[in-house]
Coordinates of C-alpha atoms in Angstrom, one line a residue:
M1 CA 65.0 88.7 10.4
R2 CA 64.4 85.0 10.4
G3 CA 66.9 83.1 8.3
L4 CA 66.0 79.9 6.3
G5 CA 67.3 77.7 8.8
L6 CA 64.3 78.4 10.9
A7 CA 62.0 75.2 11.2
S8 CA 59.4 77.0 13.0
V9 CA 56.5 78.9 12.0
A10 CA 55.0 81.1 14.5
L11 CA 51.6 81.0 15.1
V12 CA 50.2 84.6 15.6
L13 CA 46.7 83.7 16.0
T14 CA 45.7 84.4 19.7
V15 CA 42.4 83.0 19.8
G16 CA 41.3 79.8 18.2
L17 CA 39.7 79.8 14.7
A18 CA 36.4 78.4 15.8
A19 CA 34.8 79.6 12.6
C20 CA 37.1 77.1 10.4
G21 CA 34.0 74.8 10.1
S22 CA 31.1 77.4 10.7
D23 CA 28.3 77.8 8.2
N24 CA 28.8 81.6 8.3
N25 CA 30.2 82.3 5.3
D26 CA 29.4 83.7 1.7
G27 CA 30.6 81.4 -0.8
G28 CA 29.3 78.1 -1.9
S29 CA 27.5 74.9 0.1
G30 CA 28.8 71.9 1.3
T31 CA 31.9 71.0 2.9
G32 CA 34.7 68.3 2.1
A33 CA 37.3 68.2 -0.9
A34 CA 34.5 67.3 -3.3
A35 CA 32.1 70.0 -2.6
E36 CA 31.5 72.5 -5.3
L37 CA 32.4 76.0 -4.0
S38 CA 31.7 79.4 -5.3
G39 CA 32.4 83.1 -4.2
D40 CA 35.6 85.4 -4.1
V41 CA 38.7 84.9 -2.4
K42 CA 40.7 88.3 -2.0
V43 CA 44.6 88.3 -1.8
D44 CA 47.3 91.0 -1.8
G45 CA 50.4 92.0 -0.7
S46 CA 54.0 91.2 -2.0
S47 CA 55.3 91.4 -5.5
T48 CA 57.5 88.5 -4.6
V49 CA 55.0 86.2 -3.0
G50 CA 52.2 87.3 -5.4
P51 CA 53.4 84.9 -8.4
L52 CA 53.3 81.8 -5.9
S53 CA 49.7 82.9 -4.9
K54 CA 48.5 83.2 -8.5
A55 CA 50.1 79.9 -9.2
A56 CA 48.0 78.3 -6.4
A57 CA 45.0 80.2 -8.0
E58 CA 45.5 78.9 -11.3
L59 CA 45.9 75.3 -10.0
F60 CA 42.6 75.7 -7.7
A61 CA 40.6 76.7 -10.5
D62 CA 40.9 73.6 -12.3
E63 CA 39.2 72.1 -9.2
Q64 CA 37.1 75.1 -8.3
P65 CA 36.2 76.9 -11.3
K66 CA 33.3 78.9 -9.6
V67 CA 35.8 80.4 -6.9
N68 CA 37.2 84.0 -8.1
V69 CA 40.8 84.1 -6.5
T70 CA 42.1 87.9 -7.0
V71 CA 45.7 88.4 -6.3
G72 CA 46.8 91.9 -6.0
I73 CA 50.1 93.5 -5.8
T74 CA 50.6 96.5 -3.7
G75 CA 53.8 95.2 -1.8
T76 CA 53.9 93.7 1.5
G77 CA 53.3 96.8 3.7
G78 CA 50.2 98.1 1.2
G79 CA 49.0 94.3 1.5
F80 CA 49.1 94.5 5.2
K81 CA 47.1 97.6 5.3
K82 CA 44.3 96.2 3.5
F83 CA 44.5 92.9 5.5
C84 CA 44.4 94.6 9.1
N85 CA 41.5 96.7 7.6
G86 CA 39.4 93.7 6.9
E87 CA 39.6 94.3 3.1
T88 CA 41.4 91.1 2.1
D89 CA 41.1 87.3 3.2
I90 CA 44.8 86.5 2.7
S91 CA 48.1 88.8 2.7
D92 CA 51.2 87.7 0.8
A93 CA 54.3 88.8 2.6
S94 CA 58.1 88.6 1.8
R95 CA 58.8 89.5 5.5
P96 CA 57.0 88.8 9.0
I97 CA 54.3 91.3 10.2
K98 CA 55.6 94.2 12.0
D99 CA 54.5 95.5 15.6
T100 CA 52.9 98.3 14.2
E101 CA 50.8 96.2 11.9
K102 CA 49.8 93.6 14.3
A103 CA 48.6 96.5 16.5
E104 CA 46.4 97.6 13.6
C105 CA 45.1 94.1 13.1
D106 CA 44.4 94.1 17.0
K107 CA 42.6 97.3 16.7
N108 CA 40.4 96.3 13.9
G109 CA 39.7 92.8 15.4
V110 CA 41.5 90.9 12.7
K111 CA 42.9 87.7 13.9
Y112 CA 45.3 85.5 11.7
V113 CA 47.8 82.7 11.4
E114 CA 51.1 83.1 9.6
L115 CA 52.5 80.4 7.5
I116 CA 55.9 80.0 5.8
V117 CA 55.0 78.6 2.1
A118 CA 58.4 78.7 0.2
N119 CA 61.9 80.4 0.4
D120 CA 63.5 83.0 -1.6
A121 CA 67.0 84.1 -2.4
L122 CA 67.1 87.9 -3.0
S123 CA 69.1 88.3 -6.1
V124 CA 71.4 90.9 -7.2
V125 CA 71.2 91.5 -10.9
A126 CA 73.5 93.7 -13.7
S127 CA 73.1 94.0 -17.3
R128 CA 74.3 91.0 -19.6
D129 CA 76.5 93.6 -21.0
N130 CA 78.4 94.2 -17.9
T131 CA 81.3 91.8 -18.2
F132 CA 83.6 93.0 -15.1
A133 CA 81.2 92.7 -11.8
D134 CA 80.7 88.7 -11.3
C135 CA 80.8 89.1 -7.4
L136 CA 80.1 92.0 -5.1
T137 CA 80.9 91.8 -1.2
V138 CA 78.2 93.1 1.2
P139 CA 80.4 96.1 2.2
Q140 CA 80.6 97.3 -1.8
L141 CA 76.6 96.9 -1.7
K142 CA 76.2 98.7 1.3
A143 CA 78.4 101.6 -0.2
I144 CA 76.2 101.5 -3.2
W145 CA 73.0 101.5 -1.7
E146 CA 73.5 103.2 2.0
P147 CA 71.6 106.4 2.7
G148 CA 73.3 109.7 1.1
S149 CA 75.8 107.2 -0.9
K150 CA 77.8 109.3 -3.5
V151 CA 78.6 106.1 -5.5
N152 CA 77.5 106.8 -8.9
N153 CA 80.0 104.9 -11.0
W154 CA 81.3 101.5 -11.5
N155 CA 84.9 102.4 -10.7
Q156 CA 84.0 104.1 -7.3
V157 CA 83.0 100.5 -6.4
D158 CA 86.1 98.9 -7.3
P159 CA 88.9 100.7 -9.2
K160 CA 89.6 97.7 -11.4
F161 CA 86.0 98.5 -12.7
P162 CA 85.6 100.6 -15.7
N163 CA 84.4 104.3 -15.8
E164 CA 80.6 103.4 -16.4
P165 CA 77.9 105.2 -14.7
L166 CA 75.8 103.4 -12.1
K167 CA 72.2 103.3 -12.8
L168 CA 70.2 101.7 -10.0
F169 CA 66.7 99.9 -9.8
G170 CA 65.3 98.5 -6.6
A171 CA 62.1 97.9 -4.6
G172 CA 59.6 100.6 -3.5
T173 CA 59.5 101.5 0.2
D174 CA 56.0 99.7 0.6
S175 CA 58.0 96.3 -0.4
G176 CA 58.8 93.6 2.1
T177 CA 61.9 93.2 -0.4
F178 CA 62.9 96.8 0.3
D179 CA 62.6 96.1 4.0
Y180 CA 64.6 93.0 4.0
W181 CA 67.2 94.3 1.6
T182 CA 67.9 97.5 4.0
A183 CA 68.1 95.4 7.1
A184 CA 70.4 92.7 5.3
I185 CA 72.8 95.0 3.4
N186 CA 72.6 98.4 5.1
G187 CA 72.2 97.1 8.4
K188 CA 68.9 99.2 9.3
E189 CA 65.4 98.5 7.9
K190 CA 64.3 101.5 5.5
A191 CA 68.0 102.8 5.4
H192 CA 68.2 103.4 1.7
R193 CA 69.5 105.8 -0.9
T194 CA 66.9 107.9 -2.5
D195 CA 68.2 108.5 -6.0
Y196 CA 67.3 105.2 -7.4
T197 CA 64.3 104.2 -9.4
P198 CA 61.8 102.5 -6.9
T199 CA 58.9 100.2 -8.2
E200 CA 56.4 97.7 -6.8
D201 CA 56.7 96.2 -10.2
D202 CA 59.7 93.9 -10.7
N203 CA 59.3 94.2 -14.4
V204 CA 60.4 98.0 -14.1
T205 CA 63.7 96.8 -12.6
V206 CA 64.3 94.1 -15.2
Q207 CA 63.7 96.7 -18.3
G208 CA 65.5 99.2 -16.3
V209 CA 68.7 96.9 -15.7
S210 CA 68.8 95.0 -18.7
G211 CA 68.5 98.4 -20.7
S212 CA 71.6 99.9 -19.4
K213 CA 75.2 98.7 -19.3
G214 CA 75.7 100.2 -15.8
G215 CA 72.3 99.1 -14.4
L216 CA 72.3 97.2 -11.1
G217 CA 69.1 96.2 -9.1
Y218 CA 67.6 93.4 -6.7
F219 CA 64.3 91.5 -6.5
G220 CA 63.4 88.0 -5.7
F221 CA 65.2 84.9 -7.2
T222 CA 62.2 83.7 -9.3
Y223 CA 62.0 87.1 -11.1
Y224 CA 65.8 86.7 -12.4
E225 CA 64.7 83.1 -13.5
E226 CA 62.0 84.4 -15.6
N227 CA 64.7 86.9 -17.0
A228 CA 67.8 84.9 -17.2
D229 CA 68.2 85.7 -20.8
K230 CA 68.1 89.6 -20.1
L231 CA 70.1 89.7 -17.0
K232 CA 73.4 88.9 -15.4
L233 CA 73.1 87.4 -11.9
V234 CA 75.8 88.9 -9.6
K235 CA 77.2 86.7 -6.7
V236 CA 77.4 88.0 -3.1
D237 CA 80.1 87.6 -0.7
G238 CA 78.6 87.7 2.7
G239 CA 82.1 87.0 4.4
G240 CA 82.5 83.4 3.4
G241 CA 83.3 83.9 -0.3
C242 CA 81.3 84.4 -3.5
V243 CA 78.1 82.7 -3.5
E244 CA 75.5 82.4 -6.3
P245 CA 71.7 82.2 -5.4
S246 CA 70.2 79.0 -6.3
V247 CA 67.7 76.4 -4.6
A248 CA 70.4 74.6 -2.8
T249 CA 72.1 77.8 -1.3
A250 CA 68.8 79.3 -0.3
Q251 CA 67.8 76.2 1.4
D252 CA 71.0 75.6 3.2
G253 CA 71.6 79.3 3.9
S254 CA 74.9 79.7 2.5
Y255 CA 73.8 82.3 0.4
K256 CA 74.3 85.1 3.2
P257 CA 72.6 87.4 3.9
L258 CA 70.1 87.5 1.3
S259 CA 68.1 84.2 1.9
R260 CA 64.5 84.4 3.4
P261 CA 61.3 82.8 3.9
L262 CA 58.1 83.6 2.2
F263 CA 54.5 84.2 4.0
I264 CA 51.1 83.9 3.8
Y265 CA 48.9 85.3 6.5
V266 CA 45.3 84.2 6.8
S267 CA 42.5 86.0 8.7
D268 CA 40.0 84.4 10.8
K269 CA 37.1 85.7 9.1
G270 CA 38.3 84.7 5.7
I271 CA 38.9 81.1 6.8
A272 CA 35.3 81.3 8.1
K273 CA 34.3 81.6 4.4
K274 CA 34.2 78.0 2.7
Q275 CA 35.8 79.2 -0.5
V276 CA 38.6 80.6 1.4
K277 CA 39.3 77.7 3.6
G278 CA 39.0 75.4 0.4
F279 CA 41.7 77.6 -1.3
V280 CA 44.0 77.6 1.7
D281 CA 43.4 73.9 2.0
F282 CA 44.6 73.2 -1.6
Y283 CA 47.6 75.7 -1.3
I284 CA 49.1 74.0 1.6
V285 CA 48.3 70.3 0.7
S286 CA 49.6 71.2 -2.8
I287 CA 52.3 73.1 -1.8
D288 CA 55.3 71.3 -3.3
E289 CA 53.1 71.5 -6.9
V290 CA 52.4 75.3 -6.2
V291 CA 56.2 76.0 -5.7
K292 CA 57.2 73.9 -8.5
E293 CA 54.5 75.7 -11.0
A294 CA 55.7 79.3 -9.6
K295 CA 59.7 78.2 -9.8
Y296 CA 60.2 79.3 -6.3
V297 CA 62.7 77.7 -3.9
P298 CA 60.9 75.0 -2.2
L299 CA 60.7 74.4 1.9
T300 CA 63.1 72.3 3.6
A301 CA 62.0 68.8 5.0
A302 CA 61.8 70.5 8.4
Q303 CA 59.8 73.4 7.3
K304 CA 57.1 71.2 5.4
E305 CA 56.6 69.3 8.6
T306 CA 56.0 72.4 10.6
L307 CA 53.7 73.7 7.9
K308 CA 51.8 70.3 8.1
S309 CA 51.4 70.8 11.8
E310 CA 50.2 74.5 11.7
F311 CA 47.7 73.4 8.9
A312 CA 46.4 70.8 11.2
T313 CA 46.0 73.2 13.9
L314 CA 44.2 75.3 11.5
T315 CA 41.9 73.0 10.3
K316 CA 41.0 71.8 13.6
G317 CA 40.0 75.4 14.6

């Protein structure tokens, strides 16, 4: 998995997006920033990136009220299934596209570009009634979450912890968060114990963890920020001491191994529609405002420069 220190954004598009300036579209007339647009923009994918795209859609609606941007949340894997089948214009992803998904897109003639739009710090959360677990090591997290784990009580994690049953909540198997968590913590993607409450809706994890003293879960940093009054943030020791997820530790990579970039994928057929191109233009040009509105971790200066470069390539076709 790529870390946050990477400044480069892989341009996956293998042929030029010659349709960028085409009139073959189904949304509105005219070009340029002042042109009034209309039509649909279909976005789906990651539950982590979804709120970011929703924030972009809400801000865009102030400028282009006749464009209907719908943002679905079926998980990164579920989003790529729709995207590679040509059902959506943009796919939100909390991990890079997999080889099998690339092959599916290729089979269906879907070309695309990959853009990093924000950063995230995958956060470990516990109940606010938990007064004992302030920091967990990666080996401790692995012991809890690895396949076949029999750890079901906090005193099995650390003898100093009380006799309190563990109640686990986490990402569903179609989620990019699930893929990232299993690779970073358990050492192998998809390797995960099955006796937990999986969900594509992070609010289920919030409710489950906050409602149980022994609750433990994980999801994106922005969901913790939105629910900080209900949850306790647990620091993670990735080998260099206990580090709390934050904007600073996510950007500098010191929050290991749970810092990650967040992506959107834009299809060639999507960008050929004026309303989709208008939305993507707005998304990228206004990325600082969008990230701030959605309360995500901003791009680093190097990542912003790369995004500008890739955006220029995209708009030039």
